[in-house]
Coordinates of C-alpha atoms and ligand atoms in Angstrom, one line a residue:
X923 CA -15.5 -61.2 -70.9
X924 CA -12.9 -59.4 -73.0
X925 CA -14.0 -58.0 -76.3
X926 CA -10.7 -56.1 -76.4
X927 CA -8.4 -58.0 -78.6
X928 CA -9.2 -58.0 -82.3
X929 CA -9.9 -61.5 -83.6
X930 CA -7.3 -63.1 -85.9
X931 CA -7.7 -61.1 -89.0
X932 CA -8.4 -62.9 -92.3
X933 CA -5.1 -61.7 -93.7
X934 CA -4.3 -61.0 -97.3
X935 CA -0.6 -60.8 -97.4
X936 CA 1.0 -57.5 -98.5
X937 CA 2.7 -58.2 -101.8
X938 CA 6.4 -58.1 -101.7
X939 CA 7.7 -54.8 -103.0
X940 CA 4.4 -53.0 -102.1
X941 CA 4.8 -49.3 -101.8
X942 CA 5.8 -47.9 -98.4
X943 CA 2.7 -47.7 -96.4
X944 CA 1.3 -44.3 -96.0
X945 CA 1.3 -44.6 -92.3
X946 CA 5.1 -44.3 -92.3
X947 CA 4.7 -40.7 -93.5
X948 CA 2.0 -40.2 -90.9
X949 CA 4.2 -41.4 -88.1
X950 CA 7.1 -39.3 -89.3
X951 CA 5.0 -36.2 -88.7
X952 CA 4.8 -37.0 -85.0
X953 CA 6.6 -34.7 -82.6
X954 CA 8.0 -36.9 -79.8
X955 CA 8.7 -36.8 -77.0
X956 CA 5.6 -34.7 -76.2
X957 CA 6.8 -31.6 -74.2
X958 CA 6.5 -31.5 -70.5
X959 CA 5.7 -28.1 -69.1
X960 CA 5.5 -26.7 -65.6
X961 CA 2.4 -24.8 -64.4
X962 CA 3.2 -22.1 -62.0
X963 CA 0.2 -21.5 -59.7
X964 CA 0.3 -20.0 -56.2
X965 CA -2.9 -21.9 -55.2
X966 CA -1.1 -25.2 -55.9
X967 CA 2.1 -24.0 -54.3
X968 CA 0.1 -23.2 -51.1
X969 CA -1.3 -26.7 -51.2
X970 CA 2.3 -28.0 -51.3
X971 CA 2.1 -29.6 -54.7
X972 CA 3.6 -28.9 -58.1
X973 CA 1.9 -29.5 -61.5
X974 CA 3.3 -30.4 -64.8
X975 CA 1.5 -30.8 -68.1
X976 CA 2.5 -33.7 -70.5
X977 CA 1.5 -32.1 -73.8
X978 CA 0.3 -35.1 -75.7
X979 CA -2.1 -32.7 -77.5
X980 CA 0.9 -31.5 -79.5
X981 CA 2.0 -34.9 -80.8
X982 CA 0.5 -34.8 -84.2
X983 CA -1.3 -32.3 -86.5
X984 CA -4.0 -34.7 -87.6
X985 CA -4.7 -37.1 -84.7
X986 CA -3.0 -36.2 -81.5
X987 CA -3.1 -37.1 -77.9
X988 CA -4.0 -40.5 -76.6
X989 CA -5.8 -41.3 -79.9
X990 CA -2.4 -41.1 -81.7
X991 CA -0.7 -43.3 -79.0
X992 CA -3.5 -45.9 -79.0
X993 CA -4.1 -46.0 -82.8
X994 CA -0.5 -46.3 -83.9
X995 CA 0.2 -49.9 -82.8
X996 CA -3.2 -50.9 -84.1
X997 CA -2.5 -49.4 -87.5
X998 CA 0.8 -51.2 -87.6
X999 CA -1.0 -54.5 -86.7
X1000 CA -3.7 -53.9 -89.3
X1001 CA -1.1 -53.2 -91.9
X1002 CA 1.0 -56.2 -91.0
X1003 CA -2.2 -58.4 -91.3
X1004 CA -2.8 -57.1 -94.8
X1005 CA -6.0 -55.4 -93.8
X1006 CA -7.3 -52.4 -95.7
X1007 CA -10.2 -51.4 -93.6
X1008 CA -10.7 -50.4 -90.0
X1009 CA -14.0 -51.0 -88.3
X1010 CA -14.9 -49.5 -84.9
X1011 CA -17.7 -48.4 -82.6
X1012 CA -18.7 -45.2 -80.8
X1013 CA -21.4 -43.0 -79.5
X1014 CA -22.6 -40.0 -81.5
X1015 CA -20.0 -37.7 -80.0
X1016 CA -17.2 -40.1 -79.8
X1017 CA -13.7 -38.6 -80.3
X1018 CA -12.5 -42.1 -81.1
X1019 CA -14.7 -42.4 -84.2
X1020 CA -13.5 -39.1 -85.6
X1021 CA -9.9 -40.0 -84.8
X1022 CA -10.2 -43.4 -86.5
X1023 CA -11.8 -41.7 -89.6
X1024 CA -9.0 -39.1 -89.8
X1025 CA -6.2 -41.6 -89.2
X1026 CA -7.6 -44.0 -91.7
X1027 CA -7.9 -41.3 -94.3
X1028 CA -4.3 -40.2 -93.7
X1029 CA -2.9 -43.7 -93.9
X1030 CA -4.8 -45.3 -96.7
X1031 CA -7.3 -47.4 -94.8
X1032 CA -11.0 -47.5 -95.5
X1033 CA -13.0 -47.0 -92.3
X1034 CA -16.4 -48.0 -90.9
X1035 CA -18.0 -46.6 -87.8
X1036 CA -20.8 -48.4 -86.1
X1037 CA -22.7 -45.7 -84.1
X1038 CA -24.8 -46.3 -81.1
X1039 CA -28.4 -45.2 -81.7
X1040 CA -30.4 -46.1 -84.8
X1041 CA -32.6 -42.9 -84.3
X1042 CA -29.6 -41.0 -85.6
X1043 CA -29.6 -42.6 -89.0
X1044 CA -31.9 -40.1 -90.6
X1045 CA -31.2 -37.1 -88.3
X1046 CA -28.9 -34.3 -89.5
X1047 CA -25.3 -35.3 -88.7
X1048 CA -23.8 -33.7 -85.7
X1049 CA -20.4 -32.0 -86.3
X1050 CA -18.4 -35.0 -85.0
X1051 CA -20.2 -37.5 -87.3
X1052 CA -20.2 -35.0 -90.2
X1053 CA -16.4 -34.7 -89.7
X1054 CA -16.0 -38.5 -89.7
X1055 CA -18.0 -38.8 -93.0
X1056 CA -16.0 -36.1 -94.6
X1057 CA -12.9 -38.2 -93.8
X1058 CA -14.5 -41.0 -95.7
X1059 CA -15.9 -43.1 -92.9
X1060 CA -18.9 -45.2 -93.7
X1061 CA -21.4 -44.8 -90.8
X1062 CA -23.9 -47.5 -89.8
X1063 CA -26.4 -46.8 -87.0
X1064 CA -27.3 -49.6 -84.6
X1065 CA -30.0 -49.8 -82.0
X1066 CA -28.7 -49.6 -78.5
X1067 CA -29.5 -53.3 -78.0
X1068 CA -27.8 -54.4 -81.3
X1069 CA -24.8 -52.2 -80.5
X1070 CA -24.3 -53.7 -77.0
X1071 CA -24.8 -57.2 -78.4
X1072 CA -22.3 -56.7 -81.2
X1073 CA -19.7 -55.4 -78.8
X1074 CA -20.3 -58.1 -76.3
X1075 CA -19.9 -60.8 -79.0
X1076 CA -17.2 -59.1 -81.0
X1077 CA -14.7 -62.0 -80.6
X1078 CA -17.2 -64.6 -81.7
X1079 CA -16.8 -66.0 -85.2
X1080 CA -20.4 -65.5 -86.0
X1081 CA -20.1 -61.8 -85.3
X1082 CA -17.0 -61.4 -87.3
X1083 CA -18.7 -63.2 -90.2
X1084 CA -21.7 -61.0 -90.0
X1085 CA -19.6 -57.8 -90.0
X1086 CA -17.4 -59.1 -92.9
X1087 CA -20.5 -59.9 -95.0
X1088 CA -21.9 -56.5 -94.5
X1089 CA -18.8 -54.3 -94.6
X1090 CA -16.0 -56.4 -96.1
X1091 CA -12.9 -57.7 -94.2
X1092 CA -11.8 -55.3 -91.6
X1093 CA -9.5 -54.9 -88.6
X1094 CA -11.7 -54.5 -85.6
X1095 CA -11.2 -52.0 -82.9
X1096 CA -13.4 -52.1 -79.8
X1097 CA -15.4 -49.1 -78.6
X1098 CA -13.0 -46.3 -77.5
X1099 CA -10.2 -48.2 -79.3
X1100 CA -9.0 -49.7 -76.0
X1101 CA -7.4 -53.0 -76.6
X1102 CA -4.1 -54.4 -75.4
X1103 CA -2.1 -52.8 -78.2
X1104 CA -3.7 -49.5 -77.5
X1105 CA -2.8 -49.7 -73.8
X1106 CA 0.8 -50.6 -74.7
X1107 CA 0.9 -47.6 -77.0
X1108 CA -0.3 -45.4 -74.2
X1109 CA 2.4 -46.8 -71.9
X1110 CA 5.0 -45.1 -74.1
X1111 CA 4.1 -41.8 -72.7
X1112 CA 5.4 -42.9 -69.3
X1113 CA 8.7 -44.0 -70.9
X1114 CA 9.0 -40.5 -72.3
X1115 CA 8.1 -39.0 -69.0
X1116 CA 10.7 -41.0 -67.2
X1117 CA 13.3 -39.4 -69.5
X1118 CA 11.9 -36.0 -68.7
X1119 CA 11.6 -36.5 -64.9
X1120 CA 14.5 -38.9 -64.2
X1121 CA 13.5 -39.2 -60.5
X1122 CA 9.9 -40.3 -61.4
X1123 CA 8.8 -42.5 -58.6
X1124 CA 7.4 -42.1 -55.1
X1125 CA 5.8 -38.7 -54.7
X1126 CA 4.6 -38.7 -58.3
X1127 CA 1.0 -38.8 -59.4
X1128 CA 0.3 -39.1 -63.1
X1129 CA -3.3 -38.2 -64.0
X1130 CA -5.4 -38.6 -67.1
X1131 CA -9.0 -38.6 -68.0
X1132 CA -10.8 -41.9 -68.5
X1133 CA -13.2 -42.8 -71.2
X1134 CA -12.8 -46.5 -72.0
X1135 CA -9.7 -46.9 -69.8
X1136 CA -6.9 -47.8 -72.3
X1137 CA -4.9 -44.7 -71.5
X1138 CA -5.0 -45.2 -67.8
X1139 CA -4.2 -48.9 -68.1
X1140 CA -1.1 -48.1 -70.1
X1141 CA 0.1 -45.4 -67.7
X1142 CA -0.5 -47.6 -64.7
X1143 CA 1.4 -50.5 -66.2
X1144 CA 4.4 -48.4 -67.1
X1145 CA 5.0 -46.3 -64.0
X1146 CA 8.1 -47.0 -62.0
X1147 CA 7.7 -48.3 -58.4
X1148 CA 6.1 -45.8 -56.0
X1149 CA 4.5 -43.6 -58.6
X1150 CA 0.7 -43.5 -58.7
X1151 CA -1.7 -43.3 -61.6
X1152 CA -4.9 -41.4 -61.1
X1153 CA -7.7 -41.6 -63.7
X1154 CA -10.6 -39.3 -63.7
X1155 CA -13.8 -40.8 -65.1
X1156 CA -15.7 -38.5 -67.5
X1157 CA -18.7 -40.8 -67.7
X1158 CA -21.2 -41.2 -65.0
X1159 CA -21.9 -44.6 -63.5
X1160 CA -18.7 -46.3 -64.4
X1161 CA -17.6 -47.3 -60.9
X1162 CA -16.6 -50.9 -60.9
X1163 CA -17.1 -51.4 -64.6
X1164 CA -14.1 -49.2 -65.6
X1165 CA -11.9 -50.8 -63.0
X1166 CA -12.8 -54.2 -64.4
X1167 CA -12.0 -53.1 -67.9
X1168 CA -8.6 -51.7 -66.9
X1169 CA -7.7 -54.9 -65.0
X1170 CA -8.7 -56.9 -68.1
X1171 CA -6.5 -54.7 -70.3
X1172 CA -3.6 -55.3 -67.9
X1173 CA -4.2 -59.0 -68.1
X1174 CA -4.3 -58.9 -71.9
X1175 CA -1.4 -56.5 -72.4
X1176 CA 1.0 -57.6 -69.6
X1177 CA 0.2 -61.3 -69.1
X1178 CA 1.3 -62.6 -65.7
X1179 CA 1.7 -59.1 -64.1
X1180 CA -0.5 -57.2 -61.8
X1181 CA -0.6 -53.5 -61.1
X1182 CA -2.1 -51.9 -58.0
X1183 CA -0.9 -48.3 -57.8
X1184 CA -3.7 -46.8 -59.8
X1185 CA -7.3 -45.6 -59.1
X1186 CA -10.2 -44.1 -60.8
X1187 CA -11.9 -41.0 -59.4
X1188 CA -15.6 -41.2 -60.0
X1189 CA -16.6 -37.9 -58.5
X1190 CA -15.5 -35.4 -61.1
X1191 CA -17.5 -36.4 -64.2
X1192 CA -19.6 -33.3 -63.9
X1193 CA -22.9 -35.3 -64.5
X1194 CA -21.8 -37.4 -67.5
X1195 CA -20.1 -37.4 -70.9
X1196 CA -20.2 -34.0 -72.5
X1197 CA -21.8 -32.4 -69.5
X1198 CA -20.0 -29.2 -68.4
X1199 CA -21.5 -27.8 -65.3
X1200 CA -21.1 -24.1 -64.6
X1201 CA -18.3 -24.5 -62.0
X1202 CA -16.3 -26.6 -64.4
X1203 CA -16.8 -24.1 -67.2
X1204 CA -15.7 -21.3 -64.7
X1205 CA -12.6 -23.3 -63.6
X1206 CA -11.7 -24.0 -67.2
X1207 CA -12.1 -20.4 -68.3
X1208 CA -9.9 -19.3 -65.4
X1209 CA -7.2 -21.9 -66.0
X1210 CA -7.1 -21.0 -69.7
X1211 CA -6.8 -17.2 -68.9
X1212 CA -4.1 -17.8 -66.3
X1213 CA -2.0 -20.3 -68.2
X1214 CA -2.5 -19.4 -71.8
X1215 CA -3.7 -22.8 -72.9
X1216 CA -7.1 -23.9 -74.1
X1217 CA -8.3 -27.2 -72.6
X1218 CA -10.4 -29.8 -74.3
X1219 CA -13.6 -29.9 -72.2
X1220 CA -15.1 -33.4 -72.5
X1221 CA -12.1 -35.0 -71.0
X1222 CA -9.0 -32.9 -70.2
X1223 CA -10.8 -30.0 -68.3
X1224 CA -12.4 -32.6 -66.0
X1225 CA -9.1 -34.2 -65.1
X1226 CA -7.3 -30.9 -64.5
X1227 CA -10.2 -29.6 -62.4
X1228 CA -10.2 -32.8 -60.4
X1229 CA -6.5 -32.4 -59.7
X1230 CA -7.0 -28.8 -58.5
X1231 CA -10.0 -29.8 -56.4
X1232 CA -8.2 -32.7 -54.7
X1233 CA -5.0 -30.8 -54.2
X1234 CA -6.7 -27.8 -52.7
X1235 CA -8.6 -29.9 -50.2
X1236 CA -5.4 -31.6 -49.2
X1237 CA -5.6 -35.0 -50.7
X1238 CA -2.0 -35.2 -51.8
X1239 CA 0.9 -35.3 -49.3
X1240 CA 3.1 -32.2 -49.2
X1241 CA 5.7 -32.3 -52.0
X1242 CA 3.6 -34.4 -54.4
X1243 CA 4.5 -33.8 -58.0
X1244 CA 1.4 -34.0 -60.2
X1245 CA 1.6 -34.6 -63.9
X1246 CA -1.6 -34.0 -65.9
X1247 CA -1.6 -35.8 -69.3
X1248 CA -3.2 -33.5 -71.8
X1249 CA -4.7 -36.3 -73.8
X1250 CA -6.1 -34.2 -76.6
X1251 CA -6.6 -30.8 -78.1
X1252 CA -9.8 -28.8 -78.2
X1253 CA -11.6 -29.5 -81.5
X1254 CA -13.8 -27.4 -83.6
X1255 CA -16.6 -30.0 -83.5
X1256 CA -17.1 -30.1 -79.7
Ligands
PLP197 C1 -10.8 -40.4 -76.2 C2 -10.2 -39.5 -75.2 C3 -9.9 -39.9 -73.8 C4 -10.3 -41.3 -73.3 O1 -9.2 -42.2 -73.3 P1 -9.5 -43.7 -72.9 O2 -8.2 -44.4 -73.3 O3 -10.7 -44.2 -73.8 O4 -9.8 -43.8 -71.5 C5 -9.2 -39.0 -73.0 N1 -9.0 -37.8 -73.4 C6 -9.3 -37.3 -74.7 C7 -8.9 -35.9 -75.0 C8 -9.9 -38.2 -75.6 O5 -10.2 -37.7 -76.8

């Protein structure tokens, strides 16, 4: 099952001589390559490893981090297909929903967000959903069963027809935005990294948090021989499922190729999405104080804390160079 690739869009061709798409201005605001910064920490030095931060959180003022990398190729595809609306899926606190709303608003697309949980329809909006609505996203709330079914059957014509009848023609993005194009967009960060660390290869571990897996899939596919990708699951109970999703993304994005130097750590989710246990909060506070950098907590803090925990218990061979991808910035609605 692979509800990852958007179905063939019902394209209305862009008229010749149409004004330059707004997303061109949007992409021009991107600061690439994202900086790579060393972290100097005696605890890590004693453990025999070095740590670098790939600052994807600095890419773009509106939508940064992996959301920028994953959305850009999809915006291009939506535009090329003549679509004017993006439709996607997420939980009530989904970063992906707010990112799609903001990107759509900035680039001239309408946006629709299908939210898991119909009990939320009449509840006061949480800050993330309020933010998405302020950016013009139309929200529709589905029962958990409907939500699951719609995602599972996303590539079936009947589903597309139903969504089109209700919301108008739209470019469909799966939950979390992880389709083959998104994974290929995320892979670009490794191309940048290889320019910043010319000897990237054996002895390197590139680490990112994992929600739906698109970012890790892209990193794993693009690393040069010998280098390893390590994803840190931020959701509880994803063992097996996430690996299957990532393998499916590899099959869809890099047909005929297989990648095996990647793994997902399922021991550092802290109890589930959005759960920040006291030790994780303490770790994050200390890291922020020592290194002068605020960490986004649902994802990034879990990945960085996992790297520290595993480095300090001796998981990485002496001399390993760790790169933590800072996949997003802290937001005011977390
Ligand atoms: C959405 C998000 C992720 C998850 O990325 P996936 O490609 O879905 O695994 C990671 N980090 C941050 C900061 C995010 O907002």
